[in-house]
PDB file of C-alpha atoms in Angstrom:
ATOM      1  CA  MET A 235     -54.092 -35.823 189.150  1.00 37.00           C
ATOM      2  CA  SER A 236     -53.187 -33.481 185.653  1.00 42.00           C
ATOM      3  CA  THR A 237     -53.958 -34.853 182.475  1.00 45.00           C
ATOM      4  CA  THR A 238     -52.133 -34.398 179.223  1.00 52.00           C
ATOM      5  CA  ALA A 239     -54.828 -32.678 177.996  1.00 53.00           C
ATOM      6  CA  GLY A 240     -56.566 -30.077 179.965  1.00 51.00           C
ATOM      7  CA  ALA A 241     -60.167 -29.170 180.215  1.00 49.00           C
ATOM      8  CA  ALA A 242     -60.045 -27.097 176.559  1.00 63.00           C
ATOM      9  CA  GLY A 243     -57.945 -29.905 175.313  1.00 88.00           C
ATOM     10  CA  ARG A 244     -54.354 -28.535 175.028  1.00 97.00           C
ATOM     11  CA  ARG A 245     -52.219 -31.430 174.768  1.00 98.00           C
ATOM     12  CA  PHE A 246     -49.030 -31.343 177.281  1.00 98.00           C
ATOM     13  CA  LEU A 247     -45.804 -29.955 175.571  1.00 98.00           C
ATOM     14  CA  VAL A 248     -42.204 -30.990 176.970  1.00 98.00           C
ATOM     15  CA  GLY A 249     -39.459 -28.937 175.472  1.00 98.00           C
ATOM     16  CA  GLY A 250     -35.796 -29.678 176.279  1.00 98.00           C
ATOM     17  CA  ASN A 251     -33.295 -26.608 175.329  1.00 98.00           C
ATOM     18  CA  TRP A 252     -29.830 -28.114 175.178  1.00 98.00           C
ATOM     19  CA  LYS A 253     -28.394 -24.488 174.925  1.00 98.00           C
ATOM     20  CA  MET A 254     -25.199 -24.632 173.973  1.00 98.00           C
ATOM     21  CA  ASN A 255     -24.322 -28.573 174.974  1.00 98.00           C
ATOM     22  CA  GLY A 256     -24.041 -31.918 173.351  1.00 97.00           C
ATOM     23  CA  SER A 257     -21.695 -33.992 171.075  1.00 98.00           C
ATOM     24  CA  LYS A 258     -22.213 -36.857 168.310  1.00 98.00           C
ATOM     25  CA  ALA A 259     -21.615 -39.249 171.084  1.00 98.00           C
ATOM     26  CA  SER A 260     -24.033 -37.696 173.881  1.00 98.00           C
ATOM     27  CA  ILE A 261     -26.614 -37.336 171.458  1.00 98.00           C
ATOM     28  CA  ALA A 262     -26.443 -41.133 170.702  1.00 98.00           C
ATOM     29  CA  GLU A 263     -26.222 -42.194 173.770  1.00 98.00           C
ATOM     30  CA  LEU A 264     -29.386 -40.078 174.775  1.00 98.00           C
ATOM     31  CA  ALA A 265     -31.135 -40.782 171.812  1.00 97.00           C
ATOM     32  CA  LYS A 266     -31.011 -44.649 172.518  1.00 97.00           C
ATOM     33  CA  ALA A 267     -31.944 -44.340 176.218  1.00 97.00           C
ATOM     34  CA  TRP A 268     -35.154 -42.311 175.169  1.00 97.00           C
ATOM     35  CA  GLY A 269     -35.523 -44.794 172.339  1.00 96.00           C
ATOM     36  CA  ALA A 270     -35.924 -47.912 174.938  1.00 97.00           C
ATOM     37  CA  ALA A 271     -37.845 -45.929 177.298  1.00 97.00           C
ATOM     38  CA  LYS A 272     -41.433 -45.894 177.620  1.00 96.00           C
ATOM     39  CA  VAL A 273     -42.711 -42.685 176.817  1.00 96.00           C
ATOM     40  CA  ASP A 274     -46.499 -40.930 177.208  1.00 96.00           C
ATOM     41  CA  ASP A 275     -47.607 -40.963 173.642  1.00 94.00           C
ATOM     42  CA  ASN A 276     -49.667 -38.280 174.756  1.00 96.00           C
ATOM     43  CA  VAL A 277     -47.685 -35.675 175.177  1.00 98.00           C
ATOM     44  CA  GLU A 278     -45.756 -33.523 172.418  1.00 98.00           C
ATOM     45  CA  VAL A 279     -41.977 -33.906 173.033  1.00 98.00           C
ATOM     46  CA  VAL A 280     -39.619 -31.147 170.941  1.00 98.00           C
ATOM     47  CA  ILE A 281     -35.656 -31.029 171.723  1.00 98.00           C
ATOM     48  CA  GLY A 282     -34.112 -28.057 170.950  1.00 98.00           C
ATOM     49  CA  ALA A 283     -30.383 -28.704 169.815  1.00 98.00           C
ATOM     50  CA  PRO A 284     -27.767 -26.670 168.708  1.00 98.00           C
ATOM     51  CA  ALA A 285     -28.263 -25.806 164.846  1.00 98.00           C
ATOM     52  CA  LEU A 286     -24.999 -27.556 164.206  1.00 97.00           C
ATOM     53  CA  TYR A 287     -26.347 -31.067 165.100  1.00 98.00           C
ATOM     54  CA  LEU A 288     -30.128 -30.540 164.262  1.00 98.00           C
ATOM     55  CA  ASP A 289     -30.068 -32.697 160.984  1.00 97.00           C
ATOM     56  CA  TYR A 290     -28.141 -35.559 163.206  1.00 98.00           C
ATOM     57  CA  VAL A 291     -30.783 -35.288 166.067  1.00 98.00           C
ATOM     58  CA  ARG A 292     -33.278 -35.530 163.547  1.00 97.00           C
ATOM     59  CA  GLN A 293     -31.814 -38.562 162.545  1.00 96.00           C
ATOM     60  CA  GLN A 294     -31.119 -39.576 165.911  1.00 97.00           C
ATOM     61  CA  LEU A 295     -34.214 -39.007 167.765  1.00 96.00           C
ATOM     62  CA  PRO A 296     -37.201 -41.356 168.333  1.00 95.00           C
ATOM     63  CA  ALA A 297     -39.774 -40.725 165.526  1.00 94.00           C
ATOM     64  CA  SER A 298     -42.026 -39.389 167.940  1.00 96.00           C
ATOM     65  CA  PHE A 299     -39.603 -36.765 169.499  1.00 98.00           C
ATOM     66  CA  ALA A 300     -40.097 -33.332 166.913  1.00 98.00           C
ATOM     67  CA  THR A 301     -36.679 -31.070 166.719  1.00 98.00           C
ATOM     68  CA  ALA A 302     -36.490 -27.348 167.724  1.00 98.00           C
ATOM     69  CA  ALA A 303     -33.936 -24.895 166.297  1.00 98.00           C
ATOM     70  CA  GLN A 304     -32.637 -22.341 169.721  1.00 98.00           C
ATOM     71  CA  ASN A 305     -32.920 -19.070 167.530  1.00 98.00           C
ATOM     72  CA  SER A 306     -33.543 -17.810 163.927  1.00 98.00           C
ATOM     73  CA  TYR A 307     -33.039 -14.685 162.205  1.00 98.00           C
ATOM     74  CA  LYS A 308     -35.613 -12.129 161.156  1.00 98.00           C
ATOM     75  CA  VAL A 309     -35.167 -13.011 156.888  1.00 98.00           C
ATOM     76  CA  ALA A 310     -34.952 -15.737 154.880  1.00 97.00           C
ATOM     77  CA  SER A 311     -31.201 -15.437 153.826  1.00 97.00           C
ATOM     78  CA  GLY A 312     -28.507 -12.706 153.556  1.00 98.00           C
ATOM     79  CA  ALA A 313     -25.270 -11.081 154.767  1.00 98.00           C
ATOM     80  CA  PHE A 314     -25.788 -12.103 158.281  1.00 98.00           C
ATOM     81  CA  THR A 315     -22.588 -14.090 159.668  1.00 98.00           C
ATOM     82  CA  GLY A 316     -23.457 -16.327 162.299  1.00 97.00           C
ATOM     83  CA  GLU A 317     -26.989 -16.633 162.003  1.00 98.00           C
ATOM     84  CA  ILE A 318     -29.220 -19.166 160.457  1.00 98.00           C
ATOM     85  CA  SER A 319     -32.669 -18.817 159.042  1.00 98.00           C
ATOM     86  CA  PRO A 320     -36.040 -20.910 159.813  1.00 98.00           C
ATOM     87  CA  ALA A 321     -35.991 -21.848 155.758  1.00 98.00           C
ATOM     88  CA  MET A 322     -32.511 -23.397 157.020  1.00 98.00           C
ATOM     89  CA  ILE A 323     -34.111 -25.114 159.881  1.00 98.00           C
ATOM     90  CA  LYS A 324     -36.936 -26.409 157.997  1.00 98.00           C
ATOM     91  CA  ASP A 325     -34.413 -27.925 155.139  1.00 97.00           C
ATOM     92  CA  VAL A 326     -32.896 -30.305 157.814  1.00 96.00           C
ATOM     93  CA  GLY A 327     -36.338 -31.374 159.217  1.00 96.00           C
ATOM     94  CA  ALA A 328     -36.661 -29.589 161.918  1.00 98.00           C
ATOM     95  CA  ASP A 329     -40.335 -28.042 162.570  1.00 98.00           C
ATOM     96  CA  TRP A 330     -39.459 -25.923 165.955  1.00 99.00           C
ATOM     97  CA  VAL A 331     -37.645 -22.917 166.818  1.00 99.00           C
ATOM     98  CA  ILE A 332     -37.199 -21.405 170.628  1.00 99.00           C
ATOM     99  CA  LEU A 333     -37.171 -17.700 169.992  1.00 98.00           C
ATOM    100  CA  GLY A 334     -37.134 -15.086 173.070  1.00 98.00           C
ATOM    101  CA  HIS A 335     -35.216 -17.106 175.468  1.00 97.00           C
ATOM    102  CA  SER A 336     -33.740 -14.965 178.564  1.00 96.00           C
ATOM    103  CA  GLU A 337     -30.599 -15.894 177.444  1.00 96.00           C
ATOM    104  CA  ARG A 338     -31.041 -14.379 174.127  1.00 97.00           C
ATOM    105  CA  ARG A 339     -32.561 -11.338 175.967  1.00 97.00           C
ATOM    106  CA  HIS A 340     -29.908 -10.649 178.305  1.00 95.00           C
ATOM    107  CA  ILE A 341     -26.342 -12.319 177.035  1.00 96.00           C
ATOM    108  CA  PHE A 342     -27.291 -10.691 173.713  1.00 97.00           C
ATOM    109  CA  LYS A 343     -28.943  -8.094 174.069  1.00 98.00           C
ATOM    110  CA  GLU A 344     -32.136  -9.059 171.508  1.00 98.00           C
ATOM    111  CA  ALA A 345     -34.687  -6.232 171.821  1.00 98.00           C
ATOM    112  CA  ASP A 346     -38.271  -7.228 172.413  1.00 98.00           C
ATOM    113  CA  GLU A 347     -38.968  -5.749 168.590  1.00 98.00           C
ATOM    114  CA  LEU A 348     -36.586  -7.874 167.368  1.00 98.00           C
ATOM    115  CA  ILE A 349     -38.171 -11.366 168.520  1.00 98.00           C
ATOM    116  CA  GLY A 350     -41.287 -10.243 167.671  1.00 98.00           C
ATOM    117  CA  GLU A 351     -39.980  -9.788 164.296  1.00 98.00           C
ATOM    118  CA  LYS A 352     -38.119 -13.334 164.317  1.00 98.00           C
ATOM    119  CA  VAL A 353     -41.544 -14.652 165.622  1.00 98.00           C
ATOM    120  CA  GLN A 354     -43.457 -13.334 162.812  1.00 98.00           C
ATOM    121  CA  HIS A 355     -40.847 -14.709 159.858  1.00 98.00           C
ATOM    122  CA  ALA A 356     -40.741 -18.033 161.542  1.00 98.00           C
ATOM    123  CA  LEU A 357     -44.456 -18.029 161.356  1.00 98.00           C
ATOM    124  CA  GLU A 358     -44.435 -17.240 157.651  1.00 98.00           C
ATOM    125  CA  SER A 359     -42.082 -19.596 157.147  1.00 98.00           C
ATOM    126  CA  GLY A 360     -43.898 -22.519 158.230  1.00 98.00           C
ATOM    127  CA  LEU A 361     -42.485 -22.959 161.455  1.00 98.00           C
ATOM    128  CA  LYS A 362     -43.327 -23.805 164.994  1.00 98.00           C
ATOM    129  CA  VAL A 363     -42.488 -21.067 167.765  1.00 99.00           C
ATOM    130  CA  ILE A 364     -41.895 -21.544 171.343  1.00 99.00           C
ATOM    131  CA  ALA A 365     -42.012 -17.775 172.539  1.00 98.00           C
ATOM    132  CA  CYS A 366     -40.304 -16.735 175.797  1.00 98.00           C
ATOM    133  CA  VAL A 367     -41.500 -14.317 178.326  1.00 98.00           C
ATOM    134  CA  GLY A 368     -39.945 -14.339 181.823  1.00 97.00           C
ATOM    135  CA  GLU A 369     -38.808 -11.293 184.215  1.00 97.00           C
ATOM    136  CA  LEU A 370     -35.239 -11.119 185.989  1.00 94.00           C
ATOM    137  CA  LEU A 371     -34.905 -11.403 189.999  1.00 91.00           C
ATOM    138  CA  GLU A 372     -34.865  -7.416 190.697  1.00 93.00           C
ATOM    139  CA  GLU A 373     -38.004  -7.385 188.224  1.00 95.00           C
ATOM    140  CA  ARG A 374     -39.834  -9.760 190.756  1.00 92.00           C
ATOM    141  CA  GLU A 375     -38.586  -8.203 193.915  1.00 91.00           C
ATOM    142  CA  ALA A 376     -39.803  -4.936 192.639  1.00 96.00           C
ATOM    143  CA  GLY A 377     -43.405  -5.921 191.770  1.00 96.00           C
ATOM    144  CA  ASP A 378     -43.563  -5.758 188.158  1.00 97.00           C
ATOM    145  CA  THR A 379     -43.335  -9.541 186.890  1.00 96.00           C
ATOM    146  CA  GLN A 380     -46.679  -8.962 185.381  1.00 96.00           C
ATOM    147  CA  LYS A 381     -45.613  -5.506 183.803  1.00 98.00           C
ATOM    148  CA  VAL A 382     -42.547  -7.039 182.203  1.00 98.00           C
ATOM    149  CA  VAL A 383     -44.390 -10.390 180.920  1.00 98.00           C
ATOM    150  CA  ASP A 384     -47.489  -7.966 179.572  1.00 98.00           C
ATOM    151  CA  ARG A 385     -44.625  -5.774 177.480  1.00 98.00           C
ATOM    152  CA  GLN A 386     -43.112  -8.818 176.008  1.00 98.00           C
ATOM    153  CA  MET A 387     -46.475 -10.455 175.251  1.00 98.00           C
ATOM    154  CA  HIS A 388     -47.489  -7.361 173.408  1.00 98.00           C
ATOM    155  CA  ALA A 389     -44.079  -7.553 171.386  1.00 98.00           C
ATOM    156  CA  ILE A 390     -44.843 -11.075 170.527  1.00 98.00           C
ATOM    157  CA  ALA A 391     -48.601 -10.938 169.940  1.00 98.00           C
ATOM    158  CA  GLY A 392     -48.315  -7.769 167.372  1.00 97.00           C
ATOM    159  CA  HIS A 393     -46.208 -10.589 165.267  1.00 98.00           C
ATOM    160  CA  VAL A 394     -48.454 -13.992 165.166  1.00 98.00           C
ATOM    161  CA  SER A 395     -50.360 -14.787 162.316  1.00 93.00           C
ATOM    162  CA  ASP A 396     -51.508 -18.114 163.424  1.00 97.00           C
ATOM    163  CA  TRP A 397     -51.208 -18.598 167.409  1.00 98.00           C
ATOM    164  CA  SER A 398     -52.123 -22.606 166.249  1.00 98.00           C
ATOM    165  CA  ARG A 399     -48.738 -22.577 166.168  1.00 98.00           C
ATOM    166  CA  VAL A 400     -47.476 -20.729 169.129  1.00 98.00           C
ATOM    167  CA  VAL A 401     -46.708 -21.961 172.637  1.00 98.00           C
ATOM    168  CA  ILE A 402     -45.576 -19.398 175.113  1.00 99.00           C
ATOM    169  CA  ALA A 403     -43.216 -20.673 177.669  1.00 98.00           C
ATOM    170  CA  TYR A 404     -43.025 -18.568 181.215  1.00 98.00           C
ATOM    171  CA  GLU A 405     -39.113 -18.963 182.264  1.00 95.00           C
ATOM    172  CA  PRO A 406     -38.533 -16.547 185.252  1.00 95.00           C
ATOM    173  CA  VAL A 407     -34.873 -15.900 184.701  1.00 92.00           C
ATOM    174  CA  TRP A 408     -33.849 -16.110 188.422  1.00 89.00           C
ATOM    175  CA  ALA A 409     -35.077 -19.427 188.347  1.00 88.00           C
ATOM    176  CA  ILE A 410     -32.972 -20.756 185.035  1.00 84.00           C
ATOM    177  CA  GLY A 411     -29.895 -22.488 185.453  1.00 80.00           C
ATOM    178  CA  THR A 412     -29.597 -21.423 189.603  1.00 81.00           C
ATOM    179  CA  GLY A 413     -31.294 -24.380 191.153  1.00 79.00           C
ATOM    180  CA  LYS A 414     -34.041 -21.992 192.153  1.00 80.00           C
ATOM    181  CA  THR A 415     -37.594 -22.762 190.828  1.00 79.00           C
ATOM    182  CA  ALA A 416     -41.053 -20.914 190.860  1.00 88.00           C
ATOM    183  CA  SER A 417     -43.262 -22.594 193.297  1.00 93.00           C
ATOM    184  CA  PRO A 418     -45.879 -24.300 191.625  1.00 95.00           C
ATOM    185  CA  GLU A 419     -48.471 -21.246 192.922  1.00 96.00           C
ATOM    186  CA  GLN A 420     -46.078 -18.682 191.493  1.00 95.00           C
ATOM    187  CA  ALA A 421     -45.855 -20.589 188.037  1.00 96.00           C
ATOM    188  CA  GLN A 422     -49.757 -21.087 188.000  1.00 97.00           C
ATOM    189  CA  GLU A 423     -50.628 -16.905 189.110  1.00 97.00           C
ATOM    190  CA  VAL A 424     -48.210 -15.719 186.423  1.00 97.00           C
ATOM    191  CA  HIS A 425     -49.417 -18.497 183.772  1.00 98.00           C
ATOM    192  CA  ALA A 426     -53.159 -17.298 184.479  1.00 98.00           C
ATOM    193  CA  ASN A 427     -52.761 -13.852 184.115  1.00 98.00           C
ATOM    194  CA  ILE A 428     -50.694 -14.390 180.679  1.00 98.00           C
ATOM    195  CA  ARG A 429     -54.159 -16.189 179.864  1.00 98.00           C
ATOM    196  CA  ALA A 430     -56.053 -13.319 180.905  1.00 98.00           C
ATOM    197  CA  TRP A 431     -53.709 -11.489 178.741  1.00 98.00           C
ATOM    198  CA  LEU A 432     -54.588 -13.176 175.711  1.00 98.00           C
ATOM    199  CA  LYS A 433     -58.322 -13.246 176.168  1.00 98.00           C
ATOM    200  CA  THR A 434     -58.319  -9.492 176.873  1.00 98.00           C
ATOM    201  CA  ASN A 435     -55.865  -8.603 173.872  1.00 98.00           C
ATOM    202  CA  VAL A 436     -55.749 -11.447 171.592  1.00 98.00           C
ATOM    203  CA  SER A 437     -59.635 -13.455 171.630  1.00 98.00           C
ATOM    204  CA  GLU A 438     -61.159 -15.555 174.198  1.00 98.00           C
ATOM    205  CA  ASP A 439     -60.780 -18.697 172.148  1.00 97.00           C
ATOM    206  CA  VAL A 440     -57.003 -18.136 171.849  1.00 98.00           C
ATOM    207  CA  ALA A 441     -56.333 -18.152 175.687  1.00 98.00           C
ATOM    208  CA  ALA A 442     -58.279 -21.235 175.952  1.00 98.00           C
ATOM    209  CA  ALA A 443     -56.455 -23.451 173.241  1.00 98.00           C
ATOM    210  CA  THR A 444     -52.717 -21.581 173.832  1.00 98.00           C
ATOM    211  CA  ARG A 445     -50.534 -23.532 175.610  1.00 98.00           C
ATOM    212  CA  ILE A 446     -48.538 -22.072 178.390  1.00 98.00           C
ATOM    213  CA  ILE A 447     -45.450 -24.186 179.736  1.00 98.00           C
ATOM    214  CA  TYR A 448     -43.307 -23.633 182.322  1.00 97.00           C
ATOM    215  CA  GLY A 449     -39.468 -22.830 182.222  1.00 95.00           C
ATOM    216  CA  GLY A 450     -37.176 -22.534 184.960  1.00 90.00           C
ATOM    217  CA  SER A 451     -34.984 -25.643 187.012  1.00 90.00           C
ATOM    218  CA  VAL A 452     -37.329 -28.130 186.028  1.00 94.00           C
ATOM    219  CA  LYS A 453     -36.631 -31.833 186.903  1.00 94.00           C
ATOM    220  CA  PRO A 454     -37.888 -35.027 188.130  1.00 96.00           C
ATOM    221  CA  ALA A 455     -38.533 -34.405 191.554  1.00 94.00           C
ATOM    222  CA  ASN A 456     -40.389 -31.411 191.081  1.00 94.00           C
ATOM    223  CA  CYS A 457     -42.027 -31.459 187.703  1.00 97.00           C
ATOM    224  CA  VAL A 458     -45.592 -33.619 189.110  1.00 97.00           C
ATOM    225  CA  GLU A 459     -46.648 -30.915 191.118  1.00 96.00           C
ATOM    226  CA  LEU A 460     -45.919 -28.440 188.781  1.00 96.00           C
ATOM    227  CA  SER A 461     -47.945 -30.303 186.181  1.00 97.00           C
ATOM    228  CA  LYS A 462     -51.188 -30.589 188.643  1.00 96.00           C
ATOM    229  CA  LYS A 463     -51.727 -26.773 187.827  1.00 97.00           C
ATOM    230  CA  GLU A 464     -54.601 -25.759 185.718  1.00 97.00           C
ATOM    231  CA  ASP A 465     -52.664 -23.146 183.553  1.00 98.00           C
ATOM    232  CA  VAL A 466     -49.203 -25.432 183.274  1.00 98.00           C
ATOM    233  CA  ASP A 467     -49.439 -26.816 179.761  1.00 98.00           C
ATOM    234  CA  GLY A 468     -45.769 -28.159 179.857  1.00 98.00           C
ATOM    235  CA  PHE A 469     -42.281 -27.542 180.174  1.00 98.00           C
ATOM    236  CA  LEU A 470     -39.176 -26.183 178.440  1.00 98.00           C
ATOM    237  CA  VAL A 471     -36.250 -28.184 180.524  1.00 97.00           C
ATOM    238  CA  GLY A 472     -32.501 -26.904 180.487  1.00 95.00           C
ATOM    239  CA  GLY A 473     -29.733 -29.484 181.948  1.00 95.00           C
ATOM    240  CA  ALA A 474     -32.275 -31.861 183.039  1.00 96.00           C
ATOM    241  CA  SER A 475     -33.028 -32.714 179.120  1.00 98.00           C
ATOM    242  CA  LEU A 476     -29.326 -33.444 178.600  1.00 98.00           C
ATOM    243  CA  LYS A 477     -30.026 -36.461 181.010  1.00 97.00           C
ATOM    244  CA  PRO A 478     -31.291 -39.985 180.255  1.00 97.00           C
ATOM    245  CA  ASP A 479     -34.035 -39.449 182.993  1.00 97.00           C
ATOM    246  CA  PHE A 480     -35.664 -37.110 181.020  1.00 98.00           C
ATOM    247  CA  VAL A 481     -38.352 -39.363 180.146  1.00 97.00           C
ATOM    248  CA  ASP A 482     -39.971 -39.104 183.950  1.00 97.00           C
ATOM    249  CA  ILE A 483     -40.327 -35.101 183.212  1.00 98.00           C
ATOM    250  CA  ILE A 484     -42.208 -36.137 179.780  1.00 98.00           C
ATOM    251  CA  ASN A 485     -43.904 -39.014 181.873  1.00 98.00           C
ATOM    252  CA  CYS A 486     -44.614 -36.968 184.875  1.00 96.00           C
ATOM    253  CA  THR A 487     -48.491 -36.384 184.284  1.00 92.00           C
ATOM    254  CA  ARG A 488     -49.076 -39.919 184.967  1.00 84.00           C
ATOM    255  CA  ALA A 489     -47.474 -39.894 188.194  1.00 72.00           C
TER     256      ALA A 489
END
């Protein structure tokens, strides 16, 4: 059975990424259901809400749940229509930001270097960061998974000032919103390789302490087996985080 803190003391983290979904009514309903549920308090929970609702979500969610923006820009202010800054995110009470999500990379064409710059500014501004990496289906089929992940890790690591405030999310793009999930063995292999990359390119201490979470069609039905893997330190959950039984994923390490 997995525990909520591994041998290196890594606290299990479950993030919910609502993407472009939600309304005040649905948020209030979810918050009521989660507030009434028994949630494992050894698990760190972070909810990534649309920016418009961050303040409202912070007011509605159980106090033990943290909130995250789903994106932020690389500077504090300026003529960048439609963007939000880490300072704004902090101003409405959120502590985290998700950066480098596959949808930002592939739909909005964000380059590795831009993501690295965003990570740097978010950390310098006092936010904690969930930094995402992962490969496309054609990249996996070509045997390039680790090459892609290593490249993305390099671009992020070069901008990290404090690894204690960074969580790496491995999200195979072919398993996001498709119903497909990397097998526990596939997830563990990539997570172990990311940890090895950190050991080689950053430090042994950082490699041992950094949490690496899995994202890609995580559901109550598959989270228990995934959570048992040594280098899987939690999840970044998409659609399933918009449902009351998201608490079953938070509590999966007790199953």
